[in-house]
Coordinates of C-alpha atoms in Angstrom, one line a residue:
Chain A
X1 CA 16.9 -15.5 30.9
X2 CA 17.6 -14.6 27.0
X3 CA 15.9 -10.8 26.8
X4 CA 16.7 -11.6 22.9
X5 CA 16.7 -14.3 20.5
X6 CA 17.3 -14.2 16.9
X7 CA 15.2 -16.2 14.5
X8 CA 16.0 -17.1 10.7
X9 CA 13.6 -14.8 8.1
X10 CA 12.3 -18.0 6.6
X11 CA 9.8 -16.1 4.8
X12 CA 9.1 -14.6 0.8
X13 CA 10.1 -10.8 0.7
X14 CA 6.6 -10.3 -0.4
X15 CA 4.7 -12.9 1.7
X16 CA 2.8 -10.0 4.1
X17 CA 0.1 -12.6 5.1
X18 CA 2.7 -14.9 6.5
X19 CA 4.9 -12.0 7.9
X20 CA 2.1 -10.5 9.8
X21 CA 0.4 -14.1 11.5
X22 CA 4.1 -15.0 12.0
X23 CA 4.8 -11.5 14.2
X24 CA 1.5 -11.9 16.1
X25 CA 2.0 -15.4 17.0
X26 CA 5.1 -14.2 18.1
X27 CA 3.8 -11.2 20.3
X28 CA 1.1 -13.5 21.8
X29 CA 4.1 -15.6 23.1
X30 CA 5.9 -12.3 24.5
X31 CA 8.5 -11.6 21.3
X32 CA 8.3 -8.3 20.0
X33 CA 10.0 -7.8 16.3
X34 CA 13.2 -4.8 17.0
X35 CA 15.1 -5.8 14.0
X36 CA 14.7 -6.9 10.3
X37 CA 17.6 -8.1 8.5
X38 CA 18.0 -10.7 5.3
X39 CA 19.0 -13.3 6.9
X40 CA 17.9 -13.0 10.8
X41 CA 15.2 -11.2 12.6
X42 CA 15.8 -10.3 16.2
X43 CA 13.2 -10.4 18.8
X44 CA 12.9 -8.8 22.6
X45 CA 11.3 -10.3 25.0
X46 CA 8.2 -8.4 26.9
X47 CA 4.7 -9.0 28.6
X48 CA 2.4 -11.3 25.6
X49 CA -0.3 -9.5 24.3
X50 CA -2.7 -9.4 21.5
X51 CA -1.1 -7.1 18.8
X52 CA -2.0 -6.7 15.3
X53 CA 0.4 -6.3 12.5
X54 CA 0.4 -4.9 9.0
X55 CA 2.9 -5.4 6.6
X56 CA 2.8 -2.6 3.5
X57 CA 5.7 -2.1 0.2
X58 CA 6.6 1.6 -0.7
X59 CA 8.5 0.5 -3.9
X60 CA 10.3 3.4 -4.0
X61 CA 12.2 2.9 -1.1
X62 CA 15.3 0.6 -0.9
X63 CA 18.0 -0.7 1.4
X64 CA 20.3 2.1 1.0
X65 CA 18.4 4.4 1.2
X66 CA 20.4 6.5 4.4
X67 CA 16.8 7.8 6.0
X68 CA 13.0 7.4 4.5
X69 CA 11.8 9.6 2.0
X70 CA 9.9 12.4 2.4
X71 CA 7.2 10.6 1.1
X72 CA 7.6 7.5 3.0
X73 CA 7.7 9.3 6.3
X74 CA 4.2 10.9 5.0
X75 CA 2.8 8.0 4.5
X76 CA 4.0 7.0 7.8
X77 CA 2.3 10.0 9.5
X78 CA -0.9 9.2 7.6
X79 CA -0.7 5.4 9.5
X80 CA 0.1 7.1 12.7
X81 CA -3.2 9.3 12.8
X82 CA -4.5 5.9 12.2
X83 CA -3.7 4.1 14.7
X84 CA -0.5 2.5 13.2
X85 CA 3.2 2.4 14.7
X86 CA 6.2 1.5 12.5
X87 CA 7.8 -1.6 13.8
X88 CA 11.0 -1.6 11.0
X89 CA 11.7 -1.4 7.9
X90 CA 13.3 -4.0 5.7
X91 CA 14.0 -2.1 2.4
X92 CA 10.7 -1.2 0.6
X93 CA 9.0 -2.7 3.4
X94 CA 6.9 -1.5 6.4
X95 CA 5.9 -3.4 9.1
X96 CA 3.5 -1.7 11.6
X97 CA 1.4 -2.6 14.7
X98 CA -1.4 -1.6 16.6
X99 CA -2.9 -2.5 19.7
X100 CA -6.6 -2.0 18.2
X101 CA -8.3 -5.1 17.4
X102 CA -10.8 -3.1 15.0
X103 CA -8.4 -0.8 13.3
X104 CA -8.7 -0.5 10.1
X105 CA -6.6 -2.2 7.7
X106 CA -3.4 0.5 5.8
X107 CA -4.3 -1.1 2.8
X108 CA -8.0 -1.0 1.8
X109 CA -7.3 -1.4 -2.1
X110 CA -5.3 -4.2 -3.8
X111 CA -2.1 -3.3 -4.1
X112 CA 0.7 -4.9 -6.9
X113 CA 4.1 -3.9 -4.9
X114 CA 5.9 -4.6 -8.1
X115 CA 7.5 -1.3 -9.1
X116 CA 7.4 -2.0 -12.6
X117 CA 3.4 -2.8 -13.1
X118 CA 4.1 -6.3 -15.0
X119 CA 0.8 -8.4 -14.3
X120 CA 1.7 -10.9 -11.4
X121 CA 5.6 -10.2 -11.3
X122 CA 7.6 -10.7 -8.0
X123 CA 10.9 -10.8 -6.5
X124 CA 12.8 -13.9 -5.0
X125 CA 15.0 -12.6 -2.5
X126 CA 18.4 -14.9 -1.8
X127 CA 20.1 -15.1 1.4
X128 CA 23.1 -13.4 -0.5
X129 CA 21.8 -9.4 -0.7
X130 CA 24.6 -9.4 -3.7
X131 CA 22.7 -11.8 -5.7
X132 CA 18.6 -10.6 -7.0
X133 CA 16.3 -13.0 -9.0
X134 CA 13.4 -11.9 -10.5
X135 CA 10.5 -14.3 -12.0
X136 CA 8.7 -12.5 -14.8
X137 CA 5.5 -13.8 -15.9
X138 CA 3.2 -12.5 -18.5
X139 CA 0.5 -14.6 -20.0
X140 CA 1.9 -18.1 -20.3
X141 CA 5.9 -17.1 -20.6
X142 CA 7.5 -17.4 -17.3
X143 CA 11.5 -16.0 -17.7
X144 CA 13.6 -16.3 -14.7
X145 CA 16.4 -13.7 -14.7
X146 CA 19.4 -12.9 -12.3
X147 CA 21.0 -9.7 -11.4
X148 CA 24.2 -9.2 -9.7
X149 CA 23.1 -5.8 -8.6
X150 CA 19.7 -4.6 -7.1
X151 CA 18.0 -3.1 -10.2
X152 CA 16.4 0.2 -10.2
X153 CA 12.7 0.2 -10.8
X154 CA 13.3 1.6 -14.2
X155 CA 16.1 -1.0 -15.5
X156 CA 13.2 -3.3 -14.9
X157 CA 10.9 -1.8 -16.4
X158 CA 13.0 -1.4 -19.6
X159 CA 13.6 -5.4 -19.6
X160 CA 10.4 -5.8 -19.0
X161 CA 9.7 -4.0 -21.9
X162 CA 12.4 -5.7 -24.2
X163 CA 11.2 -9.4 -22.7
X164 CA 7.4 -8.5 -23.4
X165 CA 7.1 -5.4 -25.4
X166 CA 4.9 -2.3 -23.8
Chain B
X1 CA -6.3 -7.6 -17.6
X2 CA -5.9 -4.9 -15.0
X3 CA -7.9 -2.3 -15.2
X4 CA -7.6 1.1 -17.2
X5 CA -6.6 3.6 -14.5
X6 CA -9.3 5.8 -13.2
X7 CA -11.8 4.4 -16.5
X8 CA -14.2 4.2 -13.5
X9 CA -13.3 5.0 -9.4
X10 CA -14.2 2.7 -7.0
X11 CA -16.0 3.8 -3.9
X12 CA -12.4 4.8 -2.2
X13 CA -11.5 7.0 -5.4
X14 CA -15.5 8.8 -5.2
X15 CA -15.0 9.6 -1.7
X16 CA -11.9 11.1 -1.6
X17 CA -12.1 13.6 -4.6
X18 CA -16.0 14.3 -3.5
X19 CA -14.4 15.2 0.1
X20 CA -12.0 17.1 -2.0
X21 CA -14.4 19.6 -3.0
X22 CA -13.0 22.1 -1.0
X23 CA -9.3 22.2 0.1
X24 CA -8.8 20.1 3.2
X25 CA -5.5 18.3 4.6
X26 CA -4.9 15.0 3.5
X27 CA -4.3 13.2 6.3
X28 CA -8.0 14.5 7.5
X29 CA -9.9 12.9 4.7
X30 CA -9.7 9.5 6.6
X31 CA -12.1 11.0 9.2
X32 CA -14.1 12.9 6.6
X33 CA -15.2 9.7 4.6
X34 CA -15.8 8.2 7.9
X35 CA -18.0 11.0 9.0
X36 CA -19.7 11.4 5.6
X37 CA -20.7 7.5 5.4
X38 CA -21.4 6.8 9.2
X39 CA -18.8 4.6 9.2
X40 CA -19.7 2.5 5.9
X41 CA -16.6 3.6 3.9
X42 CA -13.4 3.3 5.6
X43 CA -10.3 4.3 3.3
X44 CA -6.9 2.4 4.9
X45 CA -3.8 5.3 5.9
X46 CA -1.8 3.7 2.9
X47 CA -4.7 3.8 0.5
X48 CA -5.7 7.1 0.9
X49 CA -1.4 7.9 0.7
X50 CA -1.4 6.1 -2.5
X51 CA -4.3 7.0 -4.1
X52 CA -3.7 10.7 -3.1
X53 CA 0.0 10.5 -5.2
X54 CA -2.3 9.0 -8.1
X55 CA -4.6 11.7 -8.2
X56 CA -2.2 14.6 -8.0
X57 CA 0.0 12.9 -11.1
X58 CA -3.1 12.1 -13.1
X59 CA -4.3 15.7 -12.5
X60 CA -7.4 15.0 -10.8
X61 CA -6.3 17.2 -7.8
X62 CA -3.3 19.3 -7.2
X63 CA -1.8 20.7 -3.8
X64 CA -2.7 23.6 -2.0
X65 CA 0.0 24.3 0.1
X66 CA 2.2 22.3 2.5
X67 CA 2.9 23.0 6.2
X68 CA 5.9 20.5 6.8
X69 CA 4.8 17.4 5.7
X70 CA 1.1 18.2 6.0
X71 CA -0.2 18.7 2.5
X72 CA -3.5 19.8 1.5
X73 CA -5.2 19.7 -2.2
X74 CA -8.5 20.4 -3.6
X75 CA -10.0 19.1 -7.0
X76 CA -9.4 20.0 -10.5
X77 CA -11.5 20.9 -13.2
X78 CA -10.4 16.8 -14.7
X79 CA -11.0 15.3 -11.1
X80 CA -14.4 16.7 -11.1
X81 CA -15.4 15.8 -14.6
X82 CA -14.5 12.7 -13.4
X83 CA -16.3 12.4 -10.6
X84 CA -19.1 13.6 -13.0
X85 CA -18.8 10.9 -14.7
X86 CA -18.8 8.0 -11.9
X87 CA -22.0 9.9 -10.6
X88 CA -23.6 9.3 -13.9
X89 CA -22.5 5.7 -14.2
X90 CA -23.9 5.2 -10.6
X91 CA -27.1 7.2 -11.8
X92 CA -27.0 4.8 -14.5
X93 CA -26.9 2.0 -12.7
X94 CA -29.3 2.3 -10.5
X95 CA -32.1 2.8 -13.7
X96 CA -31.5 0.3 -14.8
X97 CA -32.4 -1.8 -11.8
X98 CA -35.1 0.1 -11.3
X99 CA -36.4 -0.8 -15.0
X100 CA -35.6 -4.5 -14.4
X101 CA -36.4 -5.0 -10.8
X102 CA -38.9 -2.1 -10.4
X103 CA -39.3 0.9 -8.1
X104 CA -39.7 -0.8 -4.7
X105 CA -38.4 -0.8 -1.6
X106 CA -34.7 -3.3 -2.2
X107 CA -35.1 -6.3 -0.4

């Protein structure tokens, strides 16, 4: 019997809702998330159970980063007194579980995880980790743009800015 | 439009710079707010982590000291004028319900 299996990531970068009912659907059938990737996630096989997950953005985090920051790993102590386990990390991106049903949610305020504050902006990630798009949208101008590099937050920001002004 | 930052706090934002009154450890205002409200206001472990960050760069509150990564902060002279202010705009608030919908019990 397979202890892992590996399924495709079929899911937005920034789709949390459908990350987290994914990963508890998964656990109720006895697959427990070990490893994020772009392409592939890899579960391990264990005893079902009800878990509840919680998928959060720390946007200053990235891929190659070696280790978390100091202040991610706070932030990760503050969800630990809470009743929250990191799961893995995919870049900017937390996921945590927690065997209490009432526990309260990490986030308790909307949060916009774009790093560079442009109303309703978000990220398409590829397949290909080389290639990043970005949809920009500001009022009623959508501009679709295409880096061949991840951008910082602030070389965003600064084409924000010559796209749409300040 | 979003917002202008901090223009007015929302219950979250009240709670923790009130708790903040006196120099306590971050990670302990989760249980504080609890305590405070009986359980009406819950602040999530990311929000308060956020919101925290926010604070201390807008100058509302500024750290204390830090035992490893155990931080604690208290208010500033800014965080409580706006807290102040919130206070009045709740004060607010509620006369003028009063004045429309009277003194009485709320349904």
């Amino acid at each position: 019997m397979k202890e892992t299996k590996r399924c495709i990531c079929n899911f937005s970068f920034y789709d949390q809702h459908t990350i987290q009912e994914k990963l508890e659907d998964m656990a109720q059938k006895g697959w427990f998330l070990e490893k994020t990737g772009s392409f592939l996630w890899t579960y391990r096989r264990g005893a079902p159970k009800q878990l509840r997950f919680c998928v959060t953005y720390f946007p200053a985090a990235s891929e190659f980063d070696p280790a978390p920051t100091e202040g991610e790993l706070t932030k990760l102590d503050y969800c630990r007194q809470d009743g929250w386990e990191l799961v893995a990390r995919w870049g900017g991106m937390q996921i945590f579980s927690s065997e209490n049903p009432d526990a309260v949610p990490i986030e308790t305020e909307p949060v916009d995880p774009s790093p560079w504050g442009l109303d309703g902006a978000y990220q398409l990630q590829w397949d290909n980790d080389v290639l990043n798009g970005y949809l920009f949208f500001k009022g009623n101008r959508i501009v679709e743009l295409t880096f061949y590099w991840e951008p910082t937050a602030e070389q965003l920001e600064q084409t924000a800015r010559a796209l749409f002004g300040d | 439009m979003p917002r202008q930052r901090f223009k007015t706090l929302t219950e979250q934002m009240f709670y923790i710079l009130l708790c903040l009154h006196e120099e306590c450890r971050g990670v302990d205002i989760l249980e504080m707010v609890r305590a405070l409200t009986g359980g009406r206001v819950n602040i999530g472990s990311g929000t308060l982590y956020d919101l925290l960050e926010q604070f201390v760069t807008e100058g509302a509150i500024r750290e204390t000291r830090a035992e490893g990564r155990r931080r604690s902060y208290i208010i500033t002279e800014k965080g409580r004028q706006m807290l102040d202010q919130e206070y009045k705009r709740l004060l607010s608030q509620a006369a003028d319900y009063d004045r429309v919908l009277g003194k009485g019990e709320p349904l």
